[in-house]
């Protein structure tokens, strides 16, 4: 689940300033679950745009806004969307860019994309993964220090840990102590005496994932 | 060999003091303090944007110390630089003659005066020590050979007054494997508690220099307790400072007492002040006798 939050109204209104007819695109997946880009939010932005002298031309909530082909057909099939000056997209960064790739008209991002969240209960998401491209969870007792330690340390705890608490937020538990507790319960805490090597920063190199070829020949190659 | 490494190897009781670089280019008072410490300490720790407050670089300030004929302990954190910048600074330090390095993770930017800064932490204290070990052996972190290896004496930080203690000890062990040759602790105010901690760390055989913080008022002590992670100043000390006619003198007395009891427990003391650098020479004069 990609967790998003609403941008401040002023920032969005500033970004749509130049455009008169604005079409809103929400998202039926993550942003609906995050309550940032569902039915309610699309209606509320329709009102806000109107109050600010704009001409909201309608809204659409595609199943997955992060799908370029789906965005192309969504825009093509809607006269209101096709005739708008700009799109206000209430979706994550991947959604905004899918709309941007599907149309040559300007897009305005209505949300900030926060993190890949683990759902605790409906509407409550925990910041557990940052899609860093190099998963260390097998070495850290299934708790991600890259995301959950404010410093993203691979070798902790740091000197800011006091009585099991984190230096950045005194009310929060130090994630490296949580990792230690888990390992200790398995008699495996000695792992902490071994260094985790510096992390390869790979995300800048990866631009695209190609479609997986499921033909028998290549499946054999992949299995090797 | 540095004066510090020789003293530690020779089991001398080491005395170091800490100076913060200035926020700005005016270094007159900084240099004055360096002069006042001449002959009184083995080395001077130069902090690296301590508490994430932006100041002159610790590399430049360490060089100012060296230029005045004193030995710096160049503190370097992982907060503000990636592995390229850290390695080039370390090579630069060694070439300038700055050899003692204290490898730190660094406080998070959110606690400092530029809270919106991007935290780097490409390396951490352990992998930084590992990097120094590599540079000393003549290659960079990625295995490329250096034209001229560094000659650095790396140390690390240690937090003695915290719970749980086991991860702290495991971290110490990890830092030693990565190359730490000495440790400096955060400020200690309870030498009895530190004595039992020292029995746990003694088995590693790596020298520990205990941190002493020079206090100057009861208010300051209370602020430190509330604001700085890991600082636990006992109530009885705060009372002493509060009741004293001259709290600054009382602070010096307290520090001198702590240093005296540290002599049998640690391999040295690392004296820190919070803006009371001018009292350092008085304290050093007191403990030299």
Short mmCIF file of C-alpha atoms in Angstrom, two decimals:
data_model
loop_
_atom_site.label_atom_id
_atom_site.label_comp_id
_atom_site.label_asym_id
_atom_site.label_seq_id
_atom_site.Cartn_x
_atom_site.Cartn_y
_atom_site.Cartn_z
CA UNK A 1 0.00 0.00 0.00
CA UNK A 2 1.44 3.38 -1.09
CA UNK A 3 0.56 5.79 1.70
CA UNK A 4 -0.18 9.36 0.63
CA UNK A 5 -1.19 12.56 2.39
CA UNK A 6 -3.00 15.65 1.12
CA UNK A 7 -0.83 18.53 0.12
CA UNK A 8 -1.78 21.85 1.76
CA UNK A 9 -4.69 23.44 -0.18
CA UNK A 10 -2.68 26.60 -0.81
CA UNK A 11 0.10 24.69 -2.54
CA UNK A 12 -2.38 22.89 -4.82
CA UNK A 13 -4.32 26.07 -5.61
CA UNK A 14 -1.08 27.84 -6.47
CA UNK A 15 -0.18 25.03 -8.85
CA UNK A 16 -3.55 25.16 -10.66
CA UNK A 17 -3.54 28.97 -10.80
CA UNK A 18 -2.93 29.21 -14.57
CA UNK A 19 -5.67 26.76 -15.55
CA UNK A 20 -9.41 27.27 -15.81
CA UNK A 21 -10.93 23.86 -16.59
CA UNK A 22 -9.49 21.27 -14.27
CA UNK A 23 -10.31 17.55 -14.35
CA UNK A 24 -9.70 15.56 -11.16
CA UNK A 25 -8.29 12.03 -11.25
CA UNK A 26 -8.35 10.05 -7.98
CA UNK A 27 -7.25 6.45 -7.50
CA UNK A 28 -9.38 3.43 -6.64
CA UNK A 29 -6.52 1.57 -4.95
CA UNK A 30 -4.05 3.01 -2.46
CA UNK A 31 -5.24 6.63 -2.40
CA UNK A 32 -8.82 5.49 -1.75
CA UNK A 33 -7.60 3.32 1.14
CA UNK A 34 -5.44 6.22 2.37
CA UNK A 35 -8.55 8.43 2.18
CA UNK A 36 -6.69 10.92 0.06
CA UNK A 37 -7.94 10.17 -3.47
CA UNK A 38 -11.35 8.49 -3.22
CA UNK A 39 -14.89 9.64 -3.92
CA UNK A 40 -15.04 11.98 -0.94
CA UNK A 41 -11.75 13.73 -1.67
CA UNK A 42 -12.58 14.13 -5.38
CA UNK A 43 -15.89 15.80 -4.44
CA UNK A 44 -14.25 17.98 -1.87
CA UNK A 45 -11.66 19.20 -4.38
CA UNK A 46 -14.42 19.84 -6.92
CA UNK A 47 -15.95 22.23 -4.38
CA UNK A 48 -12.65 23.86 -3.48
CA UNK A 49 -11.81 24.46 -7.13
CA UNK A 50 -15.20 26.02 -7.73
CA UNK A 51 -14.86 28.25 -4.66
CA UNK A 52 -11.58 29.46 -6.04
CA UNK A 53 -13.00 30.51 -9.38
CA UNK A 54 -12.08 27.41 -11.35
CA UNK A 55 -14.25 25.31 -13.59
CA UNK A 56 -13.97 21.75 -12.35
CA UNK A 57 -14.91 19.68 -15.40
CA UNK A 58 -15.52 16.41 -13.54
CA UNK A 59 -13.66 13.61 -11.87
CA UNK A 60 -12.78 9.99 -12.39
CA UNK A 61 -11.50 7.34 -10.00
CA UNK A 62 -9.73 4.66 -12.06
CA UNK A 63 -9.03 1.29 -10.52
CA UNK A 64 -5.27 1.86 -10.72
CA UNK A 65 -4.10 5.35 -11.58
CA UNK A 66 -0.51 4.13 -11.85
CA UNK A 67 -1.39 2.35 -15.13
CA UNK A 68 -0.42 4.37 -18.23
CA UNK A 69 -2.64 2.50 -20.74
CA UNK A 70 -5.59 2.69 -18.38
CA UNK A 71 -5.02 6.45 -18.00
CA UNK A 72 -4.88 6.88 -21.78
CA UNK A 73 -8.26 5.19 -22.22
CA UNK A 74 -9.76 6.98 -19.19
CA UNK A 75 -8.85 10.37 -20.64
CA UNK A 76 -9.79 9.43 -24.23
CA UNK A 77 -13.22 8.11 -23.22
CA UNK A 78 -14.20 11.18 -21.22
CA UNK A 79 -15.16 14.33 -23.11
CA UNK A 80 -14.75 16.35 -19.88
CA UNK A 81 -11.26 15.00 -19.30
CA UNK A 82 -10.21 15.47 -22.92
CA UNK A 83 -11.34 19.08 -22.98
CA UNK A 84 -9.70 20.16 -19.73
CA UNK A 85 -6.77 22.55 -19.35
CA UNK A 86 -5.10 20.44 -16.66
CA UNK A 87 -5.45 17.39 -14.42
CA UNK A 88 -5.42 17.49 -10.65
CA UNK A 89 -4.24 14.01 -9.66
CA UNK A 90 -5.09 12.66 -6.21
CA UNK A 91 -2.77 9.65 -6.39
CA UNK A 92 0.80 8.71 -5.53
CA UNK A 93 3.80 9.86 -7.56
CA UNK A 94 3.49 6.81 -9.81
CA UNK A 95 -0.15 7.76 -10.52
CA UNK A 96 0.65 11.41 -11.25
CA UNK A 97 3.34 10.32 -13.70
CA UNK A 98 1.06 7.78 -15.39
CA UNK A 99 -1.41 10.62 -16.09
CA UNK A 100 1.46 12.81 -17.22
CA UNK A 101 2.66 10.07 -19.59
CA UNK A 102 -0.87 9.47 -20.91
CA UNK A 103 -1.58 13.07 -21.88
CA UNK A 104 0.41 16.10 -22.99
CA UNK A 105 -1.63 18.40 -20.79
CA UNK A 106 -0.23 19.69 -17.48
CA UNK A 107 -0.67 17.67 -14.29
CA UNK A 108 -0.89 18.97 -10.74
CA UNK A 109 -0.01 16.64 -7.86
CA UNK A 110 -2.57 16.86 -5.07
CA UNK A 111 -0.81 14.46 -2.70
CA UNK A 112 2.56 13.76 -1.15
CA UNK A 113 3.68 10.14 -1.43
CA UNK A 114 4.96 9.01 1.94
CA UNK A 115 5.98 5.37 2.07
CA UNK A 116 5.03 1.77 1.42
CA UNK A 117 2.78 1.09 4.38
CA UNK A 118 1.88 -2.02 6.29
CA UNK A 119 -1.79 -1.86 7.28
CA UNK A 120 -2.37 -2.14 11.01
CA UNK A 121 -6.13 -1.69 10.74
CA UNK A 122 -8.38 0.15 8.28
CA UNK A 123 -6.95 3.61 7.69
CA UNK A 124 -3.86 3.06 9.85
CA UNK A 125 -0.59 2.45 8.11
CA UNK A 126 2.84 1.74 9.51
CA UNK A 127 5.95 3.04 7.78
CA UNK A 128 7.75 -0.26 7.34
CA UNK A 129 9.24 -0.26 3.85
CA UNK A 130 10.90 2.40 1.73
CA UNK A 131 11.40 0.33 -1.44
CA UNK A 132 15.17 0.73 -1.15
CA UNK A 133 15.99 -1.92 -3.71
CA UNK A 134 18.21 -4.03 -1.48
CA UNK A 135 16.26 -5.91 1.16
CA UNK A 136 18.12 -6.62 4.43
CA UNK A 137 15.18 -8.12 6.36
CA UNK A 138 16.63 -11.65 6.53
CA UNK A 139 19.59 -10.24 8.46
CA UNK A 140 17.62 -7.97 10.76
CA UNK A 141 15.06 -10.27 12.34
CA UNK A 142 12.33 -9.18 9.93
CA UNK A 143 12.43 -5.53 11.09
CA UNK A 144 13.62 -2.92 8.58
CA UNK A 145 16.22 -0.51 9.99
CA UNK A 146 16.59 1.22 6.61
CA UNK A 147 13.04 2.52 7.01
CA UNK A 148 12.34 2.39 10.72
CA UNK A 149 15.60 3.81 12.07
CA UNK A 150 15.54 7.57 11.33
CA UNK A 151 19.20 7.30 10.32
CA UNK A 152 18.61 4.13 8.30
CA UNK A 153 21.55 2.51 10.06
CA UNK A 154 22.63 -0.98 9.05
CA UNK A 155 24.72 -1.28 12.21
CA UNK A 156 22.95 -0.13 15.33
CA UNK A 157 22.02 0.94 17.89
CA UNK A 158 23.70 4.35 17.72
CA UNK A 159 24.72 6.49 20.70
CA UNK A 160 21.38 8.26 20.57
CA UNK A 161 19.63 5.20 21.98
CA UNK A 162 18.79 5.85 25.61
CA UNK A 163 16.95 3.29 27.67
CA UNK A 164 15.61 1.63 24.55
CA UNK A 165 14.31 4.89 23.09
CA UNK A 166 15.22 6.75 19.88
CA UNK A 167 17.11 10.06 19.90
CA UNK A 168 14.88 11.54 17.20
CA UNK A 169 11.61 10.69 18.93
CA UNK A 170 11.89 10.00 22.65
CA UNK A 171 8.48 8.34 22.68
CA UNK A 172 9.51 5.80 20.04
CA UNK A 173 11.34 2.55 20.66
CA UNK A 174 14.81 2.24 19.10
CA UNK A 175 14.34 -0.11 16.17
CA UNK A 176 17.79 -1.61 16.75
CA UNK A 177 16.77 -2.56 20.28
CA UNK A 178 13.66 -4.17 18.78
CA UNK A 179 15.91 -6.12 16.41
CA UNK A 180 18.16 -7.07 19.35
CA UNK A 181 15.15 -8.26 21.41
CA UNK A 182 13.95 -10.44 18.54
CA UNK A 183 17.40 -11.93 17.95
CA UNK A 184 17.92 -12.49 21.68
CA UNK A 185 14.65 -14.39 21.95
CA UNK A 186 16.17 -16.81 19.41
CA UNK A 187 19.57 -16.82 21.12
CA UNK A 188 20.95 -15.12 18.03
CA UNK A 189 21.98 -11.70 19.40
CA UNK A 190 25.64 -12.44 18.62
CA UNK A 191 24.75 -11.37 15.06
CA UNK A 192 24.95 -7.78 16.29
CA UNK A 193 28.69 -8.15 16.77
CA UNK A 194 29.07 -8.72 13.02
CA UNK A 195 29.24 -5.78 10.66
CA UNK A 196 26.67 -5.33 7.92
CA UNK A 197 28.62 -3.98 4.94
CA UNK A 198 27.66 -0.58 3.49
CA UNK A 199 24.54 -0.83 1.42
CA UNK A 200 24.79 -0.73 -2.36
CA UNK A 201 22.80 2.28 -3.46
CA UNK A 202 21.12 0.72 -6.46
CA UNK A 203 17.90 2.66 -6.94
CA UNK A 204 19.49 5.25 -9.23
CA UNK A 205 20.55 2.55 -11.70
CA UNK A 206 17.22 0.74 -11.99
CA UNK A 207 15.01 2.56 -14.47
CA UNK A 208 12.64 -0.14 -15.65
CA UNK A 209 11.53 -3.71 -14.99
CA UNK A 210 10.91 -5.58 -18.26
CA UNK A 211 7.89 -7.89 -18.67
CA UNK A 212 8.60 -11.41 -17.45
CA UNK A 213 8.66 -13.83 -20.37
CA UNK A 214 6.79 -16.90 -19.21
CA UNK A 215 7.58 -19.10 -22.23
CA UNK A 216 9.06 -22.46 -21.23
CA UNK A 217 12.44 -21.66 -22.73
CA UNK A 218 13.02 -18.49 -20.73
CA UNK A 219 11.41 -19.96 -17.58
CA UNK A 220 14.19 -22.55 -17.71
CA UNK A 221 16.76 -19.80 -18.06
CA UNK A 222 15.35 -17.83 -15.15
CA UNK A 223 15.29 -20.87 -12.91
CA UNK A 224 18.99 -21.43 -13.34
CA UNK B 1 52.38 6.97 15.79
CA UNK B 2 50.55 9.84 17.42
CA UNK B 3 51.14 11.18 20.91
CA UNK B 4 47.73 9.79 21.82
CA UNK B 5 48.43 6.31 20.46
CA UNK B 6 51.82 6.21 22.17
CA UNK B 7 50.35 7.27 25.51
CA UNK B 8 47.59 4.68 25.26
CA UNK B 9 50.05 1.95 24.27
CA UNK B 10 52.32 2.98 27.16
CA UNK B 11 49.38 2.73 29.61
CA UNK B 12 49.74 6.41 30.45
CA UNK B 13 46.64 8.10 31.89
CA UNK B 14 45.49 10.12 28.89
CA UNK B 15 43.89 13.54 29.15
CA UNK B 16 42.04 15.03 26.21
CA UNK B 17 39.77 18.04 25.97
CA UNK B 18 37.03 18.89 23.52
CA UNK B 19 36.69 22.06 21.47
CA UNK B 20 33.86 22.97 19.11
CA UNK B 21 34.74 24.81 15.92
CA UNK B 22 33.15 28.25 15.68
CA UNK B 23 30.04 29.12 13.72
CA UNK B 24 31.88 31.57 11.53
CA UNK B 25 35.39 32.43 10.50
CA UNK B 26 36.51 34.32 13.63
CA UNK B 27 38.94 31.94 15.28
CA UNK B 28 40.83 34.21 17.69
CA UNK B 29 39.24 32.79 20.85
CA UNK B 30 39.45 29.26 19.51
CA UNK B 31 43.20 29.65 18.96
CA UNK B 32 43.54 31.27 22.40
CA UNK B 33 41.92 28.22 24.02
CA UNK B 34 44.20 25.91 22.03
CA UNK B 35 47.20 27.83 23.40
CA UNK B 36 45.83 27.62 26.93
CA UNK B 37 45.67 23.83 26.62
CA UNK B 38 49.24 23.52 25.39
CA UNK B 39 51.22 21.08 27.51
CA UNK B 40 48.15 20.22 29.61
CA UNK B 41 46.43 17.63 27.41
CA UNK B 42 47.58 14.83 25.12
CA UNK B 43 45.17 15.82 22.37
CA UNK B 44 42.19 18.05 21.58
CA UNK B 45 38.93 16.59 20.23
CA UNK B 46 37.43 18.70 17.46
CA UNK B 47 33.71 18.11 17.06
CA UNK B 48 31.94 17.67 13.70
CA UNK B 49 28.80 19.81 13.58
CA UNK B 50 28.06 18.62 17.11
CA UNK B 51 24.37 18.19 17.98
CA UNK B 52 23.77 18.75 14.24
CA UNK B 53 24.52 22.46 14.63
CA UNK B 54 26.30 23.81 11.56
CA UNK B 55 29.80 25.16 12.25
CA UNK B 56 33.25 25.33 10.66
CA UNK B 57 34.33 21.91 9.38
CA UNK B 58 36.08 19.69 11.91
CA UNK B 59 38.79 18.99 9.33
CA UNK B 60 39.67 22.69 8.98
CA UNK B 61 39.49 23.28 12.75
CA UNK B 62 41.63 20.19 13.38
CA UNK B 63 44.22 21.68 11.06
CA UNK B 64 44.14 24.96 13.01
CA UNK B 65 44.93 22.92 16.14
CA UNK B 66 47.77 21.10 14.39
CA UNK B 67 49.18 24.39 13.07
CA UNK B 68 49.43 25.65 16.66
CA UNK B 69 51.57 22.64 17.52
CA UNK B 70 48.88 20.60 19.28
CA UNK B 71 47.52 17.17 18.40
CA UNK B 72 43.89 17.05 17.25
CA UNK B 73 41.44 14.16 17.47
CA UNK B 74 39.48 14.80 14.29
CA UNK B 75 35.85 13.81 14.84
CA UNK B 76 34.01 12.73 11.71
CA UNK B 77 30.35 11.80 11.48
CA UNK B 78 28.33 10.01 8.79
CA UNK B 79 25.46 12.51 8.88
CA UNK B 80 26.62 15.04 6.30
CA UNK B 81 28.79 13.16 3.83
CA UNK B 82 28.52 10.07 1.66
CA UNK B 83 31.32 7.52 1.30
CA UNK B 84 33.10 9.50 -1.41
CA UNK B 85 33.28 12.68 0.65
CA UNK B 86 34.23 10.84 3.84
CA UNK B 87 37.08 8.96 2.17
CA UNK B 88 38.45 12.06 0.47
CA UNK B 89 38.33 13.99 3.77
CA UNK B 90 40.12 11.15 5.57
CA UNK B 91 42.86 11.03 2.92
CA UNK B 92 43.12 14.82 3.15
CA UNK B 93 43.37 14.68 6.94
CA UNK B 94 46.16 12.12 6.83
CA UNK B 95 48.07 14.14 4.23
CA UNK B 96 47.78 17.25 6.43
CA UNK B 97 49.19 15.31 9.39
CA UNK B 98 45.91 14.85 11.24
CA UNK B 99 46.12 11.23 12.40
CA UNK B 100 43.73 10.65 15.32
CA UNK B 101 40.18 10.17 14.07
CA UNK B 102 37.05 9.59 16.12
CA UNK B 103 34.51 7.76 13.94
CA UNK B 104 30.94 8.67 14.86
CA UNK B 105 27.48 8.06 13.44
CA UNK B 106 26.40 11.64 14.19
CA UNK B 107 23.28 13.19 15.68
CA UNK B 108 20.22 13.36 13.44
CA UNK B 109 19.70 16.73 11.67
CA UNK B 110 16.26 17.00 13.30
CA UNK B 111 17.89 17.79 16.69
CA UNK B 112 20.04 20.63 15.33
CA UNK B 113 19.78 24.08 13.77
CA UNK B 114 19.14 22.90 10.18
CA UNK B 115 16.31 20.43 10.85
CA UNK B 116 15.23 20.26 7.20
CA UNK B 117 18.62 19.01 6.00
CA UNK B 118 18.83 15.65 4.24
CA UNK B 119 20.43 13.09 6.57
CA UNK B 120 23.08 11.14 4.65
CA UNK B 121 24.20 8.16 6.78
CA UNK B 122 25.55 6.35 3.71
CA UNK B 123 27.99 4.81 6.19
CA UNK B 124 27.60 4.35 9.95
CA UNK B 125 30.17 4.38 12.75
CA UNK B 126 31.08 0.72 12.17
CA UNK B 127 31.42 0.89 8.39
CA UNK B 128 33.32 4.19 8.82
CA UNK B 129 35.86 2.39 11.03
CA UNK B 130 36.03 -0.36 8.42
CA UNK B 131 36.65 2.33 5.76
CA UNK B 132 39.54 3.81 7.80
CA UNK B 133 41.04 0.31 8.16
CA UNK B 134 40.85 -0.09 4.37
CA UNK B 135 42.43 3.32 3.69
CA UNK B 136 45.22 2.54 6.16
CA UNK B 137 45.83 -0.71 4.27
CA UNK B 138 46.19 1.21 1.01
CA UNK B 139 42.88 0.80 -0.77
CA UNK B 140 39.53 2.55 -0.82
CA UNK B 141 36.23 1.04 0.26
CA UNK B 142 35.61 -0.36 -3.22
CA UNK B 143 39.06 -1.97 -3.38
CA UNK B 144 40.78 0.54 -5.66
CA UNK B 145 44.44 1.04 -4.69
CA UNK B 146 45.59 4.35 -3.22
CA UNK B 147 48.78 6.13 -4.20
CA UNK B 148 49.91 6.39 -0.60
CA UNK B 149 47.94 4.79 2.22
CA UNK B 150 46.56 6.84 5.11
CA UNK B 151 48.14 6.65 8.56
CA UNK B 152 45.11 7.17 10.78
CA UNK B 153 44.54 6.12 14.41
CA UNK B 154 40.82 5.40 14.63
CA UNK B 155 38.69 5.56 17.75
CA UNK B 156 34.97 5.19 18.41
CA UNK B 157 32.28 6.27 20.84
CA UNK B 158 30.76 4.23 23.63
CA UNK B 159 27.59 4.78 25.67
CA UNK B 160 28.09 3.37 29.16
CA UNK B 161 24.99 4.64 30.98
CA UNK B 162 22.08 3.06 29.15
CA UNK B 163 19.75 0.10 29.04
CA UNK B 164 19.72 -2.45 27.53
CA UNK B 165 23.49 -2.79 27.86
CA UNK B 166 24.07 -5.94 25.82
CA UNK B 167 23.55 -4.32 22.39
CA UNK B 168 26.01 -1.60 23.48
CA UNK B 169 28.63 -4.25 24.26
CA UNK B 170 27.92 -6.11 21.02
CA UNK B 171 28.31 -2.81 19.16
CA UNK B 172 31.63 -2.24 20.94
CA UNK B 173 32.81 -5.68 19.85
CA UNK B 174 31.70 -4.97 16.28
CA UNK B 175 33.52 -1.62 16.26
CA UNK B 176 36.72 -3.27 17.50
CA UNK B 177 36.53 -5.86 14.71
CA UNK B 178 36.04 -3.01 12.24
CA UNK B 179 39.20 -1.30 13.49
CA UNK B 180 38.51 0.81 16.61
CA UNK B 181 41.75 1.18 18.58
CA UNK B 182 40.33 3.24 21.44
CA UNK B 183 36.97 4.36 22.81
CA UNK B 184 35.70 7.63 24.20
CA UNK B 185 32.55 7.48 26.30
CA UNK B 186 29.71 9.91 26.62
CA UNK B 187 29.83 11.92 29.88
CA UNK B 188 29.88 9.78 33.03
CA UNK B 189 28.76 11.16 36.40
CA UNK B 190 28.62 7.97 38.43
CA UNK B 191 32.08 6.40 38.62
CA UNK B 192 30.85 3.44 40.71
CA UNK B 193 28.39 2.49 37.97
CA UNK B 194 31.14 3.05 35.43
CA UNK B 195 33.45 0.72 37.38
CA UNK B 196 31.07 -2.21 36.87
CA UNK B 197 30.66 -1.25 33.21
CA UNK B 198 34.46 -1.21 32.87
CA UNK B 199 34.69 -4.78 34.16
CA UNK B 200 32.46 -5.82 31.23
CA UNK B 201 34.50 -3.94 28.62
CA UNK B 202 37.89 -4.88 30.09
CA UNK B 203 37.87 -8.27 28.35
CA UNK B 204 38.16 -6.58 24.95
CA UNK B 205 41.53 -5.07 25.89
CA UNK B 206 40.84 -1.87 23.93
CA UNK B 207 41.53 1.30 25.93
CA UNK B 208 38.53 3.29 27.13
CA UNK B 209 38.78 7.03 27.74
CA UNK B 210 35.95 8.14 29.99
CA UNK B 211 33.97 11.29 29.25
CA UNK B 212 33.86 14.04 31.90
CA UNK B 213 31.53 16.99 31.45
CA UNK B 214 32.43 20.21 33.22
CA UNK B 215 29.25 21.59 34.79
CA UNK B 216 28.80 25.22 35.81
CA UNK B 217 25.31 25.57 37.29
CA UNK B 218 22.39 23.55 38.63
CA UNK B 219 20.18 24.94 35.85
CA UNK B 220 22.63 23.80 33.19
CA UNK B 221 22.75 20.31 34.74
CA UNK B 222 18.95 20.09 34.71
CA UNK B 223 18.80 21.32 31.09
CA UNK B 224 21.36 18.70 30.07
CA UNK B 225 19.43 15.94 31.80
CA UNK B 226 16.28 16.99 30.00
CA UNK B 227 17.77 17.77 26.62
CA UNK B 228 20.76 15.60 25.81
CA UNK B 229 20.32 11.88 25.20
CA UNK B 230 22.37 9.67 27.50
CA UNK B 231 23.27 12.34 30.06
CA UNK B 232 22.26 11.39 33.60
CA UNK B 233 23.51 13.86 36.18
CA UNK B 234 22.63 12.61 39.69
CA UNK B 235 20.43 14.79 41.93
CA UNK B 236 23.12 15.02 44.58
CA UNK B 237 25.43 16.76 42.09
CA UNK B 238 22.69 19.14 41.00
CA UNK B 239 22.08 19.95 44.69
CA UNK B 240 25.78 20.64 45.23
CA UNK B 241 25.82 23.05 42.30
CA UNK B 242 22.61 24.69 43.49
CA UNK B 243 23.81 25.25 47.05
CA UNK B 244 27.35 26.35 46.20
CA UNK B 245 28.31 30.00 46.65
CA UNK B 246 30.37 29.74 43.46
CA UNK B 247 28.73 27.11 41.24
CA UNK B 248 31.47 27.38 38.60
CA UNK B 249 34.11 26.51 41.16
CA UNK B 250 31.88 23.71 42.45
CA UNK B 251 31.59 22.36 38.91
CA UNK B 252 35.37 22.32 38.65
CA UNK B 253 35.55 20.50 42.02
CA UNK B 254 33.04 17.88 40.86
CA UNK B 255 34.94 17.32 37.60
CA UNK B 256 38.26 17.05 39.48
CA UNK B 257 36.73 14.44 41.84
CA UNK B 258 35.37 12.42 38.90
CA UNK B 259 38.75 12.54 37.17
CA UNK B 260 40.50 11.41 40.35
CA UNK B 261 38.25 8.35 40.68
CA UNK B 262 38.54 7.63 36.94
CA UNK B 263 42.29 7.14 37.31
CA UNK B 264 41.96 3.55 38.54
CA UNK B 265 39.13 2.59 36.23
CA UNK B 266 39.77 4.04 32.78
CA UNK B 267 42.75 4.69 30.55
CA UNK B 268 42.12 8.36 30.51
CA UNK B 269 39.59 11.16 30.56
CA UNK B 270 38.03 13.17 27.80
CA UNK B 271 36.92 16.52 29.17
CA UNK B 272 33.95 18.24 27.59
CA UNK B 273 32.48 21.64 28.36
CA UNK B 274 29.32 23.30 27.18
CA UNK B 275 30.54 26.76 26.29
CA UNK B 276 32.79 26.95 29.39
CA UNK B 277 36.04 26.38 27.57
CA UNK B 278 37.71 29.15 29.53
CA UNK B 279 37.43 27.03 32.70
CA UNK B 280 39.33 24.14 31.11
CA UNK B 281 42.83 25.42 32.00
CA UNK B 282 41.76 25.91 35.65
CA UNK B 283 40.48 22.34 35.85
CA UNK B 284 43.59 20.98 34.14
CA UNK B 285 45.81 22.94 36.52
CA UNK B 286 43.88 21.41 39.43
CA UNK B 287 44.27 17.80 38.32
CA UNK B 288 47.91 18.07 37.29
CA UNK B 289 49.06 18.18 40.93
#
